[in-house]
C-alpha positions as CSV (number, residue, x, y, z in Angstrom):
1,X,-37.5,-82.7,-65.7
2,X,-38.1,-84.5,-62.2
3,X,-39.3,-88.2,-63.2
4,X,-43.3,-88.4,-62.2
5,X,-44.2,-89.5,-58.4
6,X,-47.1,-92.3,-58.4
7,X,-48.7,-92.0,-55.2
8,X,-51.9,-94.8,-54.3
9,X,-54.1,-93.9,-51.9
10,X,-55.5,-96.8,-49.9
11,X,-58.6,-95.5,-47.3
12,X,-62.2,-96.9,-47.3
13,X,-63.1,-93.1,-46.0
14,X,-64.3,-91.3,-49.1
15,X,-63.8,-88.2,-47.7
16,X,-59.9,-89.1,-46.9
17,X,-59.2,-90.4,-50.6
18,X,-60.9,-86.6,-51.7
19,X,-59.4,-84.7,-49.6
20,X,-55.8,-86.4,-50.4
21,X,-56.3,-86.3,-53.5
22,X,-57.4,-82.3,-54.3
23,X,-54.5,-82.0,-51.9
24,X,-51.9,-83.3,-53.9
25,X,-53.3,-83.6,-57.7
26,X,-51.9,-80.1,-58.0
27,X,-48.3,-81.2,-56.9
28,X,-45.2,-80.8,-59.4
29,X,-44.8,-84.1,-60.8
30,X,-47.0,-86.1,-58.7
31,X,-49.7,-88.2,-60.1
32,X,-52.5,-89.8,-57.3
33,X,-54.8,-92.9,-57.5
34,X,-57.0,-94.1,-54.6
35,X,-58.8,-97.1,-53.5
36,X,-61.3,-97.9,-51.2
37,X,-59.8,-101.2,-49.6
38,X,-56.6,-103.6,-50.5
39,X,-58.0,-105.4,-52.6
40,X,-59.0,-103.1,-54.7
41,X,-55.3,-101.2,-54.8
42,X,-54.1,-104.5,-55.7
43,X,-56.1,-104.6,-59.0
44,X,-54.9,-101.1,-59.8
45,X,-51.7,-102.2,-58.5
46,X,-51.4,-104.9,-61.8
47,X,-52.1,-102.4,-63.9
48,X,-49.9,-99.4,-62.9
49,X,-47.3,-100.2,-59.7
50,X,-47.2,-96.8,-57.3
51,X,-43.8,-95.5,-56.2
52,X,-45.2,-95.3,-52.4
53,X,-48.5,-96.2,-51.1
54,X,-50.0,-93.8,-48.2
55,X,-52.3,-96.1,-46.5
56,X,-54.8,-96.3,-44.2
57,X,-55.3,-99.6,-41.1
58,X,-59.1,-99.6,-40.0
59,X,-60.7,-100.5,-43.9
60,X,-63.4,-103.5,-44.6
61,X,-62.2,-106.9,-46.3
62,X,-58.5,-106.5,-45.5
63,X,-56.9,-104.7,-42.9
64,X,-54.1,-102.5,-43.6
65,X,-51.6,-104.3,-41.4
66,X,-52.4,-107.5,-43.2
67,X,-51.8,-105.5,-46.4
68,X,-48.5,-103.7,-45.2
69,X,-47.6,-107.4,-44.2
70,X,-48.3,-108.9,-47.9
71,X,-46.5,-105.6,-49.9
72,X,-43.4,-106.1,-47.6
73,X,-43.3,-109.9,-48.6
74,X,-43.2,-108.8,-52.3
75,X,-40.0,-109.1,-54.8
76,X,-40.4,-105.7,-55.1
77,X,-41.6,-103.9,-51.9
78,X,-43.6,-100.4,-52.3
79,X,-42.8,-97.9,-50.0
80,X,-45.7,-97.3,-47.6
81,X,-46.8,-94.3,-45.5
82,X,-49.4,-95.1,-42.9
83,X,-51.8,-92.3,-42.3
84,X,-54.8,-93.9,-39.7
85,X,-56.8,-93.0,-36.6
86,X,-55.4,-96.3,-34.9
87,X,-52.1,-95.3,-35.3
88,X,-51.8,-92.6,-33.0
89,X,-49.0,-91.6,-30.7
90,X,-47.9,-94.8,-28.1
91,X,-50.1,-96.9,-30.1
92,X,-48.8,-100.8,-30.0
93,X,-50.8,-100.6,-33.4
94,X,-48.2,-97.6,-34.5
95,X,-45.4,-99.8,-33.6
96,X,-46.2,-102.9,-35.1
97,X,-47.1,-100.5,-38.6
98,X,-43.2,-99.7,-38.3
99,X,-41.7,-103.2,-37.5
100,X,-43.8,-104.4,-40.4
101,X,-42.2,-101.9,-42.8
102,X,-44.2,-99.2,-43.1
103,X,-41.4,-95.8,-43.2
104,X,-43.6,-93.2,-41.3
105,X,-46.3,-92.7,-39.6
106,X,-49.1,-89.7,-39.6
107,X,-51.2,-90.2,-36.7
108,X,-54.9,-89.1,-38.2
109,X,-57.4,-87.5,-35.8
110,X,-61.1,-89.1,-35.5
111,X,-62.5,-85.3,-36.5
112,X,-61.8,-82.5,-38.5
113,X,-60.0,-85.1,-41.2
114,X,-60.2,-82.5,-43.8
115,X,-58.8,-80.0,-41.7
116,X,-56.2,-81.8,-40.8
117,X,-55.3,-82.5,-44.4
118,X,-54.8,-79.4,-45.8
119,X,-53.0,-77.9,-42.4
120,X,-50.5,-81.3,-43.2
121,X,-50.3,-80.9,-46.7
122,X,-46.6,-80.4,-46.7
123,X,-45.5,-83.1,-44.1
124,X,-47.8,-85.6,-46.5
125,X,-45.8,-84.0,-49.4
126,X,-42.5,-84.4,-48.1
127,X,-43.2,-87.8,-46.1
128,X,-44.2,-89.3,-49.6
129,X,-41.2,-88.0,-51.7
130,X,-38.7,-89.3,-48.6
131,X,-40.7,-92.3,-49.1
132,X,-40.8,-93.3,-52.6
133,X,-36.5,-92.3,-52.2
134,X,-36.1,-95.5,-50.1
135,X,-37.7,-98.2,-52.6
136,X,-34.5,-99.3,-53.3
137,X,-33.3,-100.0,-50.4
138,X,-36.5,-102.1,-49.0
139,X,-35.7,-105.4,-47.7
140,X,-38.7,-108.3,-49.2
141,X,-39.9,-109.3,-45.4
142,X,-39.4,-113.3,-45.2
143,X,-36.9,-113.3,-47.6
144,X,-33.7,-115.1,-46.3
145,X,-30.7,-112.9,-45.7
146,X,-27.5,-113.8,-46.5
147,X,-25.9,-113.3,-43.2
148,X,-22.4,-113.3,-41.7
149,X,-21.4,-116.1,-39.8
150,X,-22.0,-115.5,-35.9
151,X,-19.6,-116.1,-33.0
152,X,-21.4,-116.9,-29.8
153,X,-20.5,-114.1,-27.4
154,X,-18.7,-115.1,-24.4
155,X,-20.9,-116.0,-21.2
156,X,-19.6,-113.2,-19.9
157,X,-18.0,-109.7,-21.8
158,X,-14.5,-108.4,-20.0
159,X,-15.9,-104.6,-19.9
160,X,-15.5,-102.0,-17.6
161,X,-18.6,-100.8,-16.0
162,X,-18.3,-97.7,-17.7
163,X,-18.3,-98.5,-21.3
164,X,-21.1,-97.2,-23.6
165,X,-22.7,-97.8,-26.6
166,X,-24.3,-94.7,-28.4
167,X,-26.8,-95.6,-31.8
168,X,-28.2,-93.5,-33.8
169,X,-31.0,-94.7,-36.5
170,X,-33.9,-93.1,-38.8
171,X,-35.9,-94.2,-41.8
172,X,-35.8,-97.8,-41.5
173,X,-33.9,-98.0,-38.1
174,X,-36.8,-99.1,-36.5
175,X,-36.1,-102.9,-38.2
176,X,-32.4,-102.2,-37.5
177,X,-32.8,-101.9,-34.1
178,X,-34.4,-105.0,-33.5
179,X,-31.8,-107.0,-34.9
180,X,-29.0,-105.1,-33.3
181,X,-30.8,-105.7,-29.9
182,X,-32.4,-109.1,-30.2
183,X,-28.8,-110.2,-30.3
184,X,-27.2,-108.8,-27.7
185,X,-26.3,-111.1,-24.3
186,X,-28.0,-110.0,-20.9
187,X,-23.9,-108.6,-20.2
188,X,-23.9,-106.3,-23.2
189,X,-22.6,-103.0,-22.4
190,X,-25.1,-100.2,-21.5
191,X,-27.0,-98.5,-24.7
192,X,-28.4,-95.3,-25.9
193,X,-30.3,-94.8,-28.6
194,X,-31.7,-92.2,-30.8
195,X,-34.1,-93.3,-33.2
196,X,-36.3,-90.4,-35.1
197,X,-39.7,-91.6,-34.3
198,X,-42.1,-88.7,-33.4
199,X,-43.2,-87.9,-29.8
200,X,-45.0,-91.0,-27.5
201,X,-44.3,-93.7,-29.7
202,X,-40.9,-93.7,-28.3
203,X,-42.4,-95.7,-25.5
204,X,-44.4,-98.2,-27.2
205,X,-41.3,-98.7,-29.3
206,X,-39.0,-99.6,-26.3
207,X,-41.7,-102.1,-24.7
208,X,-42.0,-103.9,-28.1
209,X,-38.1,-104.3,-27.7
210,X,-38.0,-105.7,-24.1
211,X,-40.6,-107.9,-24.9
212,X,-38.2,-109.3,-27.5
213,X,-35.0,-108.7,-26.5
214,X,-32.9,-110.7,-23.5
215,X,-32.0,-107.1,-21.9
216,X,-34.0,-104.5,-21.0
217,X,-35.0,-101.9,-23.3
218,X,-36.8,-98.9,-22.3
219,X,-37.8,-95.2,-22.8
220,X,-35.2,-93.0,-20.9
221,X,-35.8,-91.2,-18.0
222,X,-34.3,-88.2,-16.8
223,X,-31.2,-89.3,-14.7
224,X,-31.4,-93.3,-16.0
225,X,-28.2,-95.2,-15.4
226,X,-26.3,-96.4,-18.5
227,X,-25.8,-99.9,-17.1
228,X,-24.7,-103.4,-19.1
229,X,-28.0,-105.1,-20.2
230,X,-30.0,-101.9,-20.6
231,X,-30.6,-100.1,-23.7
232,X,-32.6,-96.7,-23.5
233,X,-34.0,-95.1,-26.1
234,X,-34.4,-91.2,-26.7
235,X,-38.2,-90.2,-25.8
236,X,-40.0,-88.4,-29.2
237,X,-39.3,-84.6,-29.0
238,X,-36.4,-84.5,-26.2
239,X,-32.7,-84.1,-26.8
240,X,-30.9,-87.0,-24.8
241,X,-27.0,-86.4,-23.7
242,X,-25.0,-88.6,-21.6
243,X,-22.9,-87.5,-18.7
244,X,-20.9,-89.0,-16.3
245,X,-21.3,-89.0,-12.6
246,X,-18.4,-90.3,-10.6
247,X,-17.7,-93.8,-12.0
248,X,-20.7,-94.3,-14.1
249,X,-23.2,-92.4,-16.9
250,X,-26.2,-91.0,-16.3
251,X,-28.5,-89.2,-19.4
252,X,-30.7,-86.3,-18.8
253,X,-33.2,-85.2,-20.9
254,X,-33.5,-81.7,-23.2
255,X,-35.7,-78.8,-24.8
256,X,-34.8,-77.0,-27.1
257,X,-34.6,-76.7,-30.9
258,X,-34.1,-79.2,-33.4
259,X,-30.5,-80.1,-34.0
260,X,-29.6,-80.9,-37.5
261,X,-33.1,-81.0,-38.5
262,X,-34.3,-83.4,-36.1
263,X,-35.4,-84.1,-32.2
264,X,-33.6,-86.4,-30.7
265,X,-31.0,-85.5,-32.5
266,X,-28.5,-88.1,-33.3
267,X,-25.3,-85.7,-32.5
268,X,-26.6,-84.4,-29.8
269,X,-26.5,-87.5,-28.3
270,X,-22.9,-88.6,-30.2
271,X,-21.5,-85.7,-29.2
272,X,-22.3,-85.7,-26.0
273,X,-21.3,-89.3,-25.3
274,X,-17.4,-88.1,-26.9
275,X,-17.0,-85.4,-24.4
276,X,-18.2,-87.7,-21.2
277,X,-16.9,-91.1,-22.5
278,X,-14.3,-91.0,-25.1
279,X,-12.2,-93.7,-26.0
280,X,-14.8,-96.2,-23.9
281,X,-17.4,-95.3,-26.1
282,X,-18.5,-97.2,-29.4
283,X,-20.5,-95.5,-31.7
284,X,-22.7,-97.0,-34.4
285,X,-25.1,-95.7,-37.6
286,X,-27.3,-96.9,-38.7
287,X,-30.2,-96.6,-41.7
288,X,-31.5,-93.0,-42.3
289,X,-32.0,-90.1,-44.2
290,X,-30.0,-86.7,-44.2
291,X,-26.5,-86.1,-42.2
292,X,-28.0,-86.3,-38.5
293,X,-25.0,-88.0,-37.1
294,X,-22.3,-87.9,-39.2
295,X,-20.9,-84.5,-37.6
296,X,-21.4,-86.7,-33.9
297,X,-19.4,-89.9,-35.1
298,X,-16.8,-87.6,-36.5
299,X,-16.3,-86.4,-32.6
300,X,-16.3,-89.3,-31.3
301,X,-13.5,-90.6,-33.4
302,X,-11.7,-87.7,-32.4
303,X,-11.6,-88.5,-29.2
304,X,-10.7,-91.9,-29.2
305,X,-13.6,-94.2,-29.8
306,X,-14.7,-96.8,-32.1
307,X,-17.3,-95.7,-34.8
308,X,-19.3,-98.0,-36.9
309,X,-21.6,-97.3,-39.7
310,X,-24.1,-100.0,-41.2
311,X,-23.3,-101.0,-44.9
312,X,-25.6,-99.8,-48.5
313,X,-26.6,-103.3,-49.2
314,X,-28.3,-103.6,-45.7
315,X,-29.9,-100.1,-45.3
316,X,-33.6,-99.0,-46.0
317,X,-31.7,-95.4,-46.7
318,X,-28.0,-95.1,-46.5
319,X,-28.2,-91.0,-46.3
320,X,-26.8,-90.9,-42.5
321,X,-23.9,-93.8,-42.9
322,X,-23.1,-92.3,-46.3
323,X,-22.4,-88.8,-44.8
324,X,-20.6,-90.3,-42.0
325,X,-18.0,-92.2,-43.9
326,X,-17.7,-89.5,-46.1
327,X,-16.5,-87.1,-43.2
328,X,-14.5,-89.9,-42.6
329,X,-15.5,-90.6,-39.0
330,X,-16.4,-94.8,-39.5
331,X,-13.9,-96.9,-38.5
332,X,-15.8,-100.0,-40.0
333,X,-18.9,-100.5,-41.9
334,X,-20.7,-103.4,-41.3
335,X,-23.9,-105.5,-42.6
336,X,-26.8,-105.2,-39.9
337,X,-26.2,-108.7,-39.3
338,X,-22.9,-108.7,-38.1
339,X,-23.5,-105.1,-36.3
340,X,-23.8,-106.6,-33.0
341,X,-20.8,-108.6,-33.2
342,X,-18.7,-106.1,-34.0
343,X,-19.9,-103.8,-31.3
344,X,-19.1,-107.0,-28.7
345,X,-15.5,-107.6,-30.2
346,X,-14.9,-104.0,-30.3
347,X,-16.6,-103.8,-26.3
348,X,-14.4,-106.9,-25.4
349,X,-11.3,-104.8,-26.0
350,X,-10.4,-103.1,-22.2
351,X,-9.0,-99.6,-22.0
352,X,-6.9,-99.3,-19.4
353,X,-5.9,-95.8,-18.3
């Protein structure tokens, strides 16, 4: 027998915390609670601890990100699923949700709540139980990581101009990222990304990053340059693939179905970057759930790159790096804070043809 999925319900809507919970009530081995505000999900919370938490932002005496804030800094942290009107697609209040810990976002529509609920019953479903599968792999926010000792990079990286870096993150990447890029030097080599994050937040996501970052991170464009001190990151619902043009890479933008369950897909863009780059390229894993990847990284080792997959300890979900090195397509696996290191000493390292 599957164990039993506690789910808390945290919305000061009453028709929300009704609708959620005839919704799911009925659900194999799930077992709901609600709660009007924070406060009052953290005296049921003493009582009987959820597995994941779907919560809402906009609610009287505590906002939600306050709350996501205070679960995150806990021994313990509970999974969280933020399902809010303010959290909708591009939102810097969707963003900030996910760089405080929150594993998914579901964007809820001012009208037609219950509507919406029952037409997303399975994405809630599904969402909750991906969810409450990451608990053990939740870093406590503020807690001090042990981390590897850093070299200061060079001022200035001996790399061709065509080197590229191709990443590719999920659940939890969007923490991942941040530390990968806050760390890299104005001279890194150029960057692509794909992160799963769903259509428009993409954008938001990339201006959080520049704002933080010493290079310039941004949503790609169709026909972008790949370029030392750029990362560009996959837009929500569009295939990326990189491509070279003469002496340099260019990435253009795709339709089309979803590729290993997912778009962006991860070896889309892996795949793509082996065939046009090869041995310059460096490819790195990171958090996620499923295999979206792992078949990429395995082609890029093929043809002659370096492949890098983030370590358990460090992971929100270590699905994507665990199907990865089990293909045997990682050269290394490394703690998220010694990623960016190792892509520099790896970058430093001149191919000469």
């Amino acid at each position: 027998m599957a164990p039993v999925l506690r789910v808390l319900v945290v919305d000061d809507s009453a028709v929300v915390r009704q609708g959620v919970l005839s919704l799911l009530q009925h659900v194999p081995g799930m077992v709901v609670e609600v709660a009007s505000d924070p406060l009052i999900a953290k005296q049921k919370m003493k009582s009987q601890r959820p597995d994941v938490i779907l919560l809402d932002l906009e609610m009287p005496r505590m906002d939600g990100l306050t709350f996501l804030r205070e679960l995150m800094r806990e021994q313990e942290p509970v999974p969280v699923v933020v399902c809010s009107g303010l959290a909708g697609p591009g939102t810097e209040t969707a963003v900030r949700a996910l760089q405080e810990g929150a594993l998914e976002i579901i964007p809820k529509p001012q009208l037609g709540v219950g509507e919406f609920l029952r037409e997303s019953r399975a994405r809630l479903v599904r969402s909750l139980r991906d969810a409450a599968r990451a608990r053990s792999r939740l870093v406590r926010r503020g807690t001090p990581v042990k981390e590897e000792p850093e070299r200061p990079p060079p001022s200035m990286l001996t790399v061709t101009t065509d080197r590229v870096v191709a990443v590719g993150a999920s659940t939890g990447g969007t923490e991942a990222l941040r530390q990968l890029l806050e760390r890299m030097p104005p001279d890194c080599p150029g960057i692509v990304i794909v992160q799963h994050m769903p259509e428009q937040f993409t954008s938001a996501f990339a201006k959080r990053l520049h704002q933080l970052c010493r290079i310039e991170v941004k949503e790609a464009e169709q026909g972008d340059r790949v370029q030392q001190g750029r990362a560009l990151i996959a837009p929500g619902n569009r295939h990326l693939r990189v491509r070279r043009t003469g002496g340099h890479y260019q990435v253009e933008l795709m339709d089309g179905g979803r590729v290993s369950g997912h778009k962006p897909s991860v070896d889309v863009l892996f795949q793509s970057v082996a065939r046009a780059a090869g041995e310059n390229a460096i490819g790195v894993l990171l958090t996620g759930m499923g295999e979206d990847g792992a078949d990429g990284l395995l082609a890029m080792k093929q043809a002659g790159a370096d492949t890098l997959a983030q370590d358990e300890a460090s992971c929100v979900v270590f699905g994507m790096p665990r199907a990865a090195i089990q293909r045997g397509a990682v050269d290394e696996v490394v703690s998220i804070t010694g990623m960016t290191d190792a892509v520099l000493r790896r970058a430093r390292r001149v191919r000469v043809h």
